[in-house]
Coordinates of C-alpha atoms and ligand atoms in Angstrom, one line a residue:
M1 CA 143.0 -87.0 227.8
G2 CA 143.6 -84.9 224.8
T3 CA 144.8 -86.4 221.5
R4 CA 147.7 -85.2 219.5
D5 CA 145.3 -83.0 217.5
E6 CA 142.9 -82.0 220.2
P7 CA 144.1 -80.7 223.6
D8 CA 142.2 -81.4 226.8
A9 CA 141.2 -77.8 227.0
S10 CA 141.8 -74.4 225.4
V11 CA 142.9 -73.1 228.7
V12 CA 144.0 -74.8 232.0
V13 CA 143.7 -72.6 235.1
A14 CA 145.9 -73.6 238.0
G15 CA 144.1 -72.6 241.2
L16 CA 140.5 -72.0 242.1
G17 CA 141.0 -69.1 244.5
P18 CA 139.0 -66.0 243.8
V19 CA 141.2 -64.9 240.9
G20 CA 141.2 -68.4 239.2
G21 CA 137.5 -68.5 239.9
V22 CA 136.7 -65.2 238.2
L23 CA 139.0 -66.1 235.2
A24 CA 137.2 -69.5 234.8
A25 CA 133.8 -67.7 235.0
L26 CA 134.8 -65.1 232.4
L27 CA 136.2 -67.8 230.1
G28 CA 133.0 -69.8 230.6
A29 CA 130.9 -66.8 229.8
R30 CA 132.7 -66.7 226.4
G31 CA 132.3 -70.4 225.9
V32 CA 136.1 -71.2 226.1
P33 CA 136.6 -74.9 227.0
T34 CA 138.5 -74.6 230.3
V35 CA 139.8 -77.0 233.0
V36 CA 140.5 -75.7 236.5
V37 CA 142.9 -77.6 238.8
E38 CA 142.5 -77.0 242.5
P39 CA 144.0 -79.0 245.4
N40 CA 141.1 -78.2 247.8
E41 CA 137.6 -79.6 247.5
R42 CA 136.0 -76.5 249.1
P43 CA 137.1 -72.8 249.3
Y44 CA 139.5 -72.0 252.1
P45 CA 136.9 -71.5 254.9
K46 CA 138.3 -68.6 256.8
P47 CA 137.8 -64.9 255.9
R48 CA 140.8 -63.4 254.0
A49 CA 140.2 -60.4 251.6
A50 CA 137.7 -58.0 253.3
V51 CA 137.0 -55.3 250.7
L52 CA 136.7 -54.9 246.9
D53 CA 136.7 -51.8 244.8
V54 CA 134.2 -50.7 242.3
E55 CA 136.1 -52.0 239.3
A56 CA 136.2 -55.5 240.7
I57 CA 132.6 -55.3 241.8
R58 CA 131.6 -54.3 238.2
I59 CA 133.4 -57.3 236.7
L60 CA 131.8 -59.7 239.2
A61 CA 128.3 -58.2 239.1
A62 CA 128.2 -58.6 235.3
L63 CA 128.9 -62.4 235.4
P64 CA 126.0 -64.4 234.1
G65 CA 124.6 -66.4 237.0
M66 CA 126.4 -64.4 239.7
P67 CA 124.1 -64.1 242.8
P68 CA 122.8 -60.6 243.4
L69 CA 125.3 -58.2 245.0
E70 CA 123.5 -58.1 248.3
G71 CA 124.1 -61.9 248.7
W72 CA 127.9 -61.5 248.8
A73 CA 128.8 -57.9 249.5
A74 CA 127.7 -55.0 251.7
P75 CA 128.5 -51.3 250.7
L76 CA 131.2 -49.9 252.9
A77 CA 129.1 -47.0 254.3
R78 CA 131.8 -45.2 256.4
N79 CA 135.5 -45.1 256.3
G80 CA 138.2 -43.0 257.9
A81 CA 140.5 -42.8 260.9
V82 CA 140.1 -43.0 264.6
G83 CA 142.6 -42.0 267.4
P84 CA 144.0 -44.1 270.2
D85 CA 140.7 -43.6 272.1
R86 CA 138.8 -45.0 269.1
Q87 CA 137.0 -41.7 268.7
P88 CA 136.7 -40.6 265.0
L89 CA 139.3 -38.2 263.7
I90 CA 137.7 -38.2 260.3
M91 CA 134.9 -40.5 259.1
I92 CA 133.5 -40.1 255.7
D93 CA 129.9 -41.2 254.9
Q94 CA 130.4 -43.0 251.6
T95 CA 127.3 -42.4 249.6
A96 CA 128.9 -42.1 246.1
R97 CA 128.0 -44.8 243.5
A98 CA 129.6 -45.4 240.2
F99 CA 128.3 -47.5 237.3
G100 CA 125.2 -48.0 239.5
L101 CA 127.3 -49.8 242.1
P102 CA 128.8 -48.9 245.5
Q103 CA 132.4 -47.6 245.4
V104 CA 133.7 -50.2 247.9
V105 CA 132.1 -53.2 249.4
R106 CA 132.8 -55.4 252.4
I107 CA 133.1 -59.1 251.4
D108 CA 133.8 -62.5 252.9
Q109 CA 136.2 -64.2 250.6
P110 CA 134.7 -67.8 251.2
V111 CA 131.2 -66.5 250.4
L112 CA 132.5 -64.9 247.2
E113 CA 134.3 -68.1 246.2
E114 CA 131.2 -70.2 246.7
G115 CA 129.3 -67.9 244.5
L116 CA 131.9 -68.2 241.8
R117 CA 131.8 -72.0 242.0
T118 CA 128.1 -71.8 241.3
V119 CA 128.6 -69.5 238.3
I120 CA 131.3 -71.8 236.9
A121 CA 129.1 -74.9 237.3
G122 CA 126.5 -73.1 235.2
T123 CA 128.7 -72.3 232.3
G124 CA 128.7 -75.8 230.8
C125 CA 132.3 -75.5 229.4
V126 CA 134.4 -75.3 232.5
E127 CA 135.5 -78.5 234.3
V128 CA 136.9 -78.3 237.8
L129 CA 139.4 -81.0 238.9
A130 CA 139.2 -80.6 242.7
G131 CA 141.6 -82.4 244.9
R132 CA 144.4 -82.2 242.3
S133 CA 147.3 -79.8 242.0
V134 CA 149.6 -78.8 239.2
R135 CA 153.0 -80.2 240.0
T136 CA 154.9 -78.7 237.0
V137 CA 154.3 -77.3 233.5
E138 CA 156.0 -78.3 230.3
P139 CA 156.0 -76.3 227.0
D140 CA 155.0 -78.5 224.0
G141 CA 155.2 -76.5 220.8
E142 CA 151.8 -75.0 220.1
R143 CA 150.5 -76.3 223.5
V144 CA 151.4 -76.5 227.1
I145 CA 151.2 -79.5 229.4
A146 CA 150.1 -79.3 233.1
V147 CA 151.5 -82.3 234.9
L148 CA 149.3 -83.0 237.9
D149 CA 150.2 -84.6 241.3
D150 CA 148.6 -87.9 240.2
G151 CA 150.8 -88.0 237.1
R152 CA 148.0 -87.0 234.7
R153 CA 149.2 -84.8 231.8
L154 CA 146.6 -82.2 230.8
T155 CA 147.2 -80.5 227.5
A156 CA 146.0 -77.0 226.6
R157 CA 146.6 -74.1 224.3
W158 CA 147.3 -71.8 227.2
L159 CA 147.8 -72.3 231.0
V160 CA 147.2 -69.6 233.6
G161 CA 148.8 -69.7 237.0
C162 CA 146.3 -68.4 239.5
D163 CA 147.9 -70.5 242.2
G164 CA 148.7 -67.7 244.7
A165 CA 151.8 -66.0 246.0
A166 CA 153.8 -69.2 246.4
S167 CA 152.9 -70.1 242.8
T168 CA 154.2 -73.5 241.5
V169 CA 153.4 -72.4 238.0
R170 CA 155.6 -69.3 238.3
A171 CA 158.5 -71.3 239.6
A172 CA 158.1 -74.1 237.0
A173 CA 158.1 -71.4 234.3
G174 CA 161.4 -70.0 235.6
I175 CA 159.8 -66.6 236.4
D176 CA 161.4 -64.6 239.3
F177 CA 159.3 -62.8 241.9
P178 CA 161.5 -59.9 242.9
G179 CA 160.6 -57.3 245.5
R180 CA 160.5 -57.0 249.3
T181 CA 159.2 -59.0 252.2
F182 CA 158.7 -56.8 255.2
A183 CA 159.9 -57.9 258.6
Q184 CA 157.0 -56.2 260.4
P185 CA 154.3 -58.8 261.4
W186 CA 150.6 -58.0 261.9
L187 CA 148.0 -59.9 263.8
V188 CA 144.7 -60.3 261.9
V189 CA 141.6 -61.3 263.8
D190 CA 138.1 -62.1 262.4
A191 CA 135.2 -62.3 264.9
A192 CA 131.5 -62.8 264.8
A193 CA 128.9 -61.9 267.5
R194 CA 127.6 -65.0 269.2
S195 CA 124.1 -63.5 269.2
D196 CA 122.8 -60.5 267.3
T197 CA 124.2 -57.4 269.0
G198 CA 121.4 -55.2 267.8
G199 CA 123.6 -52.9 265.8
S200 CA 125.9 -51.9 268.6
C201 CA 129.0 -53.2 266.8
G202 CA 130.7 -50.4 264.9
V203 CA 133.9 -48.5 264.3
G204 CA 134.1 -44.7 264.1
G205 CA 130.8 -44.1 265.8
T206 CA 128.8 -46.4 263.5
T207 CA 125.8 -47.9 265.3
D208 CA 123.5 -48.9 262.5
G209 CA 125.3 -52.1 261.6
A210 CA 126.4 -50.7 258.2
A211 CA 129.9 -51.8 257.1
A212 CA 132.6 -49.4 258.4
F213 CA 136.4 -49.2 258.2
A214 CA 138.9 -47.2 260.2
F215 CA 142.7 -46.9 260.4
V216 CA 143.5 -46.7 264.1
L217 CA 146.2 -44.0 264.4
D218 CA 147.7 -45.1 267.7
P219 CA 151.5 -44.9 268.0
A220 CA 151.3 -47.4 270.9
R221 CA 149.9 -50.0 268.6
P222 CA 148.8 -49.0 265.1
A223 CA 145.7 -51.0 264.0
V224 CA 142.9 -51.4 261.4
A225 CA 139.3 -52.0 262.4
M226 CA 136.3 -53.1 260.3
S227 CA 132.8 -53.8 261.5
Q228 CA 129.6 -54.9 259.9
R229 CA 126.4 -55.8 261.8
D230 CA 127.6 -58.7 263.8
R231 CA 131.1 -59.2 262.4
W232 CA 134.5 -57.6 263.1
R233 CA 137.9 -57.6 261.5
W234 CA 140.9 -56.2 263.4
E235 CA 144.5 -56.0 262.4
W236 CA 147.0 -55.0 265.0
M237 CA 150.7 -54.3 264.5
V238 CA 152.9 -56.8 266.4
L239 CA 155.3 -54.7 268.5
P240 CA 159.1 -55.2 268.8
G241 CA 159.8 -58.0 271.2
E242 CA 156.4 -59.6 271.1
D243 CA 156.2 -63.2 270.1
P244 CA 153.7 -63.5 267.2
E245 CA 152.7 -67.0 268.2
T246 CA 151.8 -65.8 271.8
L247 CA 149.6 -63.1 270.3
T248 CA 147.3 -65.6 268.6
R249 CA 146.5 -67.2 272.0
P250 CA 142.8 -66.8 272.8
E251 CA 143.4 -64.9 276.0
V252 CA 145.7 -62.4 274.3
V253 CA 143.3 -62.0 271.4
R254 CA 140.4 -61.4 273.9
S255 CA 142.4 -58.8 275.8
L256 CA 143.0 -56.8 272.5
V257 CA 139.4 -57.2 271.4
A258 CA 138.2 -56.0 274.8
A259 CA 138.9 -52.4 273.9
W260 CA 136.3 -52.6 271.1
A261 CA 133.7 -55.2 272.1
D262 CA 132.8 -57.6 274.8
P263 CA 135.0 -60.6 274.0
A264 CA 132.5 -63.0 275.8
A265 CA 129.9 -62.1 273.1
L266 CA 132.2 -62.9 270.3
E267 CA 133.3 -66.0 268.5
I268 CA 136.9 -65.6 267.3
Q269 CA 136.9 -67.1 263.8
R270 CA 140.5 -66.6 262.9
A271 CA 143.6 -65.2 264.5
A272 CA 146.8 -65.3 262.4
V273 CA 150.0 -63.4 262.1
F274 CA 151.2 -62.4 258.7
T275 CA 154.0 -60.4 257.2
F276 CA 153.5 -58.5 254.0
H277 CA 155.2 -58.4 250.7
A278 CA 155.6 -56.0 247.8
R279 CA 156.6 -58.2 244.9
M280 CA 155.9 -58.6 241.2
A281 CA 156.8 -61.4 238.8
D282 CA 159.5 -60.1 236.4
R283 CA 157.4 -61.6 233.5
W284 CA 153.7 -62.4 233.4
R285 CA 154.1 -64.6 230.4
A286 CA 156.5 -67.3 229.4
G287 CA 155.4 -68.7 226.0
R288 CA 152.0 -70.3 226.6
I289 CA 152.1 -69.8 230.4
L290 CA 150.6 -66.7 232.0
L291 CA 150.2 -65.5 235.6
A292 CA 147.4 -63.6 237.3
G293 CA 146.5 -62.5 240.8
D294 CA 148.8 -63.1 243.7
A295 CA 150.9 -65.4 241.5
A296 CA 151.8 -62.3 239.5
H297 CA 152.0 -59.8 242.4
A298 CA 151.9 -59.5 246.1
I299 CA 150.6 -56.2 247.2
P300 CA 150.7 -54.9 250.8
P301 CA 147.3 -55.0 252.4
F302 CA 147.0 -51.4 253.5
A303 CA 145.1 -50.2 250.4
G304 CA 142.7 -53.2 250.6
L305 CA 143.3 -53.8 246.9
G306 CA 145.2 -57.1 246.7
L307 CA 142.2 -59.1 245.4
S308 CA 140.7 -56.3 243.4
M309 CA 143.9 -56.1 241.4
G310 CA 143.8 -59.8 240.7
I311 CA 140.2 -59.5 239.5
R312 CA 141.3 -56.6 237.2
D313 CA 144.0 -58.9 235.9
V314 CA 141.6 -61.6 234.8
G315 CA 139.2 -59.0 233.4
A316 CA 142.0 -57.9 231.1
L317 CA 143.2 -61.4 230.3
A318 CA 140.0 -63.5 229.8
W319 CA 138.8 -61.7 226.7
R320 CA 142.2 -61.8 225.1
L321 CA 142.4 -65.5 225.7
A322 CA 138.8 -65.9 224.4
D323 CA 139.7 -64.0 221.2
V324 CA 143.0 -65.8 220.7
T325 CA 141.6 -69.3 221.3
G326 CA 138.5 -68.5 219.2
G327 CA 140.7 -67.5 216.3
A328 CA 139.7 -63.8 216.2
S329 CA 143.2 -62.7 217.0
G330 CA 146.7 -63.9 217.0
P331 CA 148.7 -64.6 220.2
E332 CA 150.3 -61.2 220.0
L333 CA 147.0 -59.8 221.5
L334 CA 148.2 -61.3 224.8
D335 CA 151.2 -59.0 224.9
G336 CA 149.0 -56.2 225.9
Y337 CA 147.9 -58.0 229.1
E338 CA 151.1 -57.6 231.0
R339 CA 151.7 -54.1 229.6
E340 CA 148.4 -52.8 230.8
R341 CA 148.3 -54.6 234.2
R342 CA 152.0 -54.1 235.2
A343 CA 151.7 -50.3 235.3
D344 CA 148.5 -50.4 237.4
V345 CA 149.9 -52.9 239.8
R346 CA 153.1 -50.9 240.2
R347 CA 151.1 -47.7 241.0
T348 CA 148.8 -49.5 243.4
T349 CA 151.7 -51.1 245.2
A350 CA 153.4 -47.7 245.7
M351 CA 150.1 -46.3 247.0
A352 CA 149.7 -49.3 249.5
L353 CA 153.3 -48.8 250.7
G354 CA 152.6 -45.0 251.2
I355 CA 149.4 -45.7 253.2
G356 CA 151.3 -48.4 255.2
R357 CA 154.0 -45.9 256.2
L358 CA 151.3 -43.5 257.5
V359 CA 149.4 -46.2 259.3
Q360 CA 152.4 -47.8 260.9
T361 CA 153.8 -44.6 262.4
R362 CA 155.0 -45.2 265.9
N363 CA 156.8 -42.0 266.5
R364 CA 154.5 -40.0 268.9
A365 CA 155.2 -36.6 267.4
A366 CA 154.7 -37.8 263.8
S367 CA 151.6 -39.7 264.8
G368 CA 150.2 -36.6 266.5
L369 CA 150.9 -34.6 263.4
I370 CA 149.0 -37.1 261.2
R371 CA 146.1 -37.1 263.6
G372 CA 146.0 -33.3 263.6
L373 CA 145.9 -33.3 259.8
A374 CA 143.0 -35.8 259.9
R375 CA 141.1 -33.6 262.4
T376 CA 141.8 -30.5 260.4
A377 CA 140.5 -32.2 257.2
A378 CA 137.4 -33.2 259.1
A379 CA 136.8 -29.6 260.1
V380 CA 136.9 -28.2 256.6
P381 CA 133.3 -27.3 255.8
G382 CA 131.8 -29.6 253.2
L383 CA 135.0 -31.6 252.6
R384 CA 133.8 -34.8 254.2
M385 CA 130.6 -34.6 252.3
R386 CA 132.4 -33.9 249.0
L387 CA 134.8 -36.8 249.6
G388 CA 132.0 -39.2 250.3
S389 CA 129.5 -38.1 247.7
R390 CA 131.8 -38.0 244.7
P391 CA 132.8 -41.2 243.0
V392 CA 136.5 -41.8 242.4
P393 CA 137.2 -41.0 238.7
P394 CA 137.3 -44.2 236.7
R395 CA 140.7 -45.5 235.8
R396 CA 141.6 -44.9 232.2
L397 CA 144.2 -46.7 230.1
P398 CA 147.0 -44.5 228.9
R399 CA 146.8 -43.7 225.2
S400 CA 150.1 -45.4 224.6
L401 CA 148.5 -48.7 225.7
A402 CA 144.9 -48.2 224.6
G403 CA 145.6 -47.7 220.9
P404 CA 145.3 -45.0 218.3
L405 CA 141.5 -44.6 218.0
P406 CA 139.7 -41.5 219.4
Q407 CA 138.6 -42.1 223.1
A408 CA 140.5 -45.4 223.3
G409 CA 141.2 -46.3 227.0
R410 CA 138.2 -44.5 228.4
V411 CA 135.6 -46.5 230.4
L412 CA 132.1 -47.2 229.2
P413 CA 129.4 -45.8 231.6
N414 CA 126.8 -48.2 232.8
P415 CA 123.5 -46.3 232.3
R416 CA 120.0 -47.8 232.6
V417 CA 118.9 -48.5 229.1
S418 CA 115.7 -49.7 227.5
V419 CA 116.2 -52.4 224.8
A420 CA 113.5 -52.2 222.1
G421 CA 111.3 -50.2 224.4
G422 CA 111.5 -52.8 227.2
A423 CA 111.9 -52.3 231.0
P424 CA 115.0 -50.5 232.2
V425 CA 118.2 -52.6 232.7
R426 CA 121.8 -51.7 233.2
L427 CA 123.8 -51.7 230.0
D428 CA 126.3 -54.1 231.5
E429 CA 123.5 -56.7 231.7
V430 CA 122.9 -56.3 228.0
I431 CA 126.5 -56.7 227.1
G432 CA 127.8 -59.4 229.4
Y433 CA 131.5 -60.2 228.9
R434 CA 131.5 -59.6 225.2
W435 CA 132.7 -57.0 222.7
A436 CA 130.0 -54.3 222.1
Y437 CA 129.6 -52.0 219.2
I438 CA 127.3 -49.1 219.9
G439 CA 126.1 -47.1 216.9
H440 CA 125.1 -43.5 217.6
R441 CA 121.9 -43.0 215.6
C442 CA 123.1 -45.7 213.2
D443 CA 123.4 -49.5 212.8
P444 CA 127.1 -50.2 213.5
R445 CA 127.3 -52.7 210.7
T446 CA 126.8 -49.8 208.2
V447 CA 129.9 -48.1 209.5
T448 CA 132.4 -51.0 210.0
D449 CA 132.8 -54.5 208.8
T450 CA 135.2 -55.5 211.6
I451 CA 132.6 -56.6 214.1
P452 CA 133.4 -60.0 215.7
H453 CA 130.6 -62.5 215.1
D454 CA 129.8 -62.9 218.9
A455 CA 129.8 -59.1 219.6
V456 CA 126.7 -57.3 220.9
V457 CA 125.6 -54.9 218.3
L458 CA 123.5 -51.9 219.6
A459 CA 122.0 -48.9 218.0
L460 CA 121.3 -45.8 220.1
L461 CA 118.4 -43.6 219.1
Y462 CA 117.9 -45.6 215.9
P463 CA 114.5 -47.3 216.3
D464 CA 114.4 -49.9 213.6
P465 CA 117.8 -51.6 212.9
A466 CA 118.0 -54.7 210.8
P467 CA 117.9 -58.1 212.7
G468 CA 121.0 -58.8 214.7
C469 CA 121.2 -55.2 216.1
L470 CA 119.4 -54.2 219.2
S471 CA 117.8 -50.7 219.4
I472 CA 118.5 -49.1 222.8
S473 CA 117.6 -45.8 224.5
D474 CA 119.9 -44.4 227.2
L475 CA 117.6 -43.5 230.2
D476 CA 120.5 -41.7 232.0
G477 CA 121.9 -39.7 229.1
L478 CA 125.5 -41.0 229.6
L479 CA 126.2 -42.5 226.2
N480 CA 127.3 -39.5 224.1
G481 CA 128.5 -39.8 220.5
T482 CA 128.4 -38.0 217.2
P483 CA 125.6 -39.4 214.9
G484 CA 127.0 -41.9 212.4
T485 CA 129.9 -43.0 214.6
V486 CA 130.3 -46.3 216.5
T487 CA 131.9 -46.8 219.9
A488 CA 133.7 -50.1 220.0
V489 CA 134.0 -51.5 223.6
R490 CA 136.2 -54.2 224.9
P491 CA 134.6 -56.9 227.1
D492 CA 136.4 -55.4 230.1
R493 CA 134.6 -52.0 229.4
F494 CA 137.5 -50.0 228.2
L495 CA 136.8 -48.3 224.9
H496 CA 138.7 -49.7 222.0
G497 CA 137.8 -46.4 220.4
V498 CA 135.4 -44.5 218.1
L499 CA 135.0 -45.6 214.5
K500 CA 133.5 -43.6 211.7
Ligands
FAD601 C1 145.8 -64.7 255.7 C2 145.4 -63.8 254.6 C3 144.7 -62.6 254.8 C4 144.4 -61.7 253.7 N1 143.7 -60.5 254.0 C5 143.4 -59.7 252.9 C6 142.7 -58.5 253.0 O1 142.2 -58.1 254.1 N2 142.4 -57.8 251.9 C7 142.8 -58.1 250.6 O2 142.5 -57.5 249.6 N3 143.5 -59.2 250.5 C8 143.8 -60.0 251.6 N4 144.5 -61.2 251.4 C9 144.9 -61.4 250.1 C10 143.8 -62.0 249.2 O3 143.2 -63.0 249.9 C11 144.5 -62.4 248.0 O4 144.9 -61.2 247.2 C12 143.6 -63.2 247.1 O5 143.3 -64.4 247.8 C13 144.4 -63.6 245.8 O6 143.6 -64.5 245.2 P1 144.3 -65.6 244.2 O7 143.2 -66.3 243.7 O8 145.3 -64.9 243.3 O9 145.2 -66.4 245.2 P2 144.8 -67.5 246.5 O10 143.6 -66.9 247.1 O11 146.0 -67.6 247.2 O12 144.3 -68.7 245.7 C14 145.3 -69.6 245.1 C15 144.6 -70.9 244.8 O13 145.5 -71.7 244.1 C16 145.5 -73.0 244.7 N5 146.8 -73.7 244.4 C17 147.9 -73.5 245.1 N6 148.9 -74.3 244.6 C18 148.4 -74.9 243.5 C19 148.9 -75.8 242.5 N7 150.1 -76.2 242.6 N8 148.0 -76.2 241.6 C20 146.7 -75.8 241.5 N9 146.2 -75.0 242.4 C21 147.0 -74.5 243.4 C22 145.2 -72.8 246.2 O14 144.6 -73.9 246.8 C23 144.2 -71.7 246.1 O15 142.9 -72.1 246.0 C24 144.8 -62.0 252.5 C25 145.5 -63.3 252.2 C26 145.8 -64.1 253.3 C27 146.5 -65.4 253.1

């Protein structure tokens, strides 16, 4: 237990789901003493989130000690829409990469969570209290106290509720969770082949076992289908008058699955009915208590971005907490967290609701129109190719949030670089989750004296900098800058701006 002077930790994280896991790993990468409280000894074993976007992948891939991407993710090679007969209306071959990474990957949430636990164990400054939960939180002047279910009182400078949509921390902090809960239930089914199907498993004409995703535009029963080698995920709309509980019975699940695959060859791993929510906490911070992930927002699943948004949250939060607890900044730095994230979550929630409206269309005429539009788009020469081969433009922070410096809010590219003439590596590997100062033909320390002591100091096209500064060459030609200027980069890869 902490003393009056020394708290138990700089940060207590409530919840070791994927968002709490990434937060703990990022704090650990910055050496922030952290305690994570989690009721379950092991990750929830059944698949939940199925896809991640490139921004989330980039944050995860750069974690020191994270297993290689192939170990926990597979690129989503095809995506699009199929008709009631399951034939493709439009399927896009997704070949684009950004930052040296696939645009979207298929994941198994439990595999990802296991990987994060390994990363956390390797940090040396994160302690996990498994089998315990946070019962309530109490402000205590310059600290916050997490009261656990065994009566223990953990003190910390900051506490982050990553305890999911039904967040105890959010409720204890008196934060409302306004929004909508939709009455429409969906059945979600995860299945794995009992034996290897030899690549025959696939949506939208995929036969090579690569991960594929399709909206099923069927007014009789809208659905979503995902396949990857020997695994499937289906989501079916529950129709008016159907009893959700009956739908999860094995014989009913098998009858739905039969349209896609031989049910006898499959093991049904999970069949559950869920309704979806579009909600956001009305404040993401109450004093020394912060919220992230599903505790801060519930996003409808149709855009497949629920978890990615949570990972973006902690990418934006962890460096601020590290800087504040390390004394480099005052607590006001944390005000930017909610401002930056709220706007992005609001936009994404609106997009997910829009996609949901299209996918859930049951009116035959409207559904026919949407299918016609998808077919027409597929027939436009070169469009499918262009859609699949061009990366989505990176998200930028608006100038009003990013600050006054030139280029603030842009995203740092991730070229292959050579450090001091060494073998090529990605720039992200050199930087880790730290501030970076990149001098263009100069040593950044000759331009600014505001560089934090644990920042990575790099000199581009400047062969012999003084000790403490690494000379790099950009093998892909993506790092442009005026000679004598310095690009200051936040640990989450948004540019703080250009200094001269
Ligand atoms: C059935 C289901 C299907 C889903 N499918 C998809 C999908 O296809 N795509 C997608 O993007 N997203 C999906 N999601 C959502 C996605 O899984 C979430 O966005 C993601 O899990 C959010 O992570 P989180 O860490 O914020 O919360 P959670 O994953 O909910 O983790 C919260 C953690 O907090 C712990 N906890 C709870 N109470 C306490 C407490 N009092 N003290 C300490 N710890 C506590 C829990 O044990 C848990 O480990 C699905 C979710 C569910 C439940």
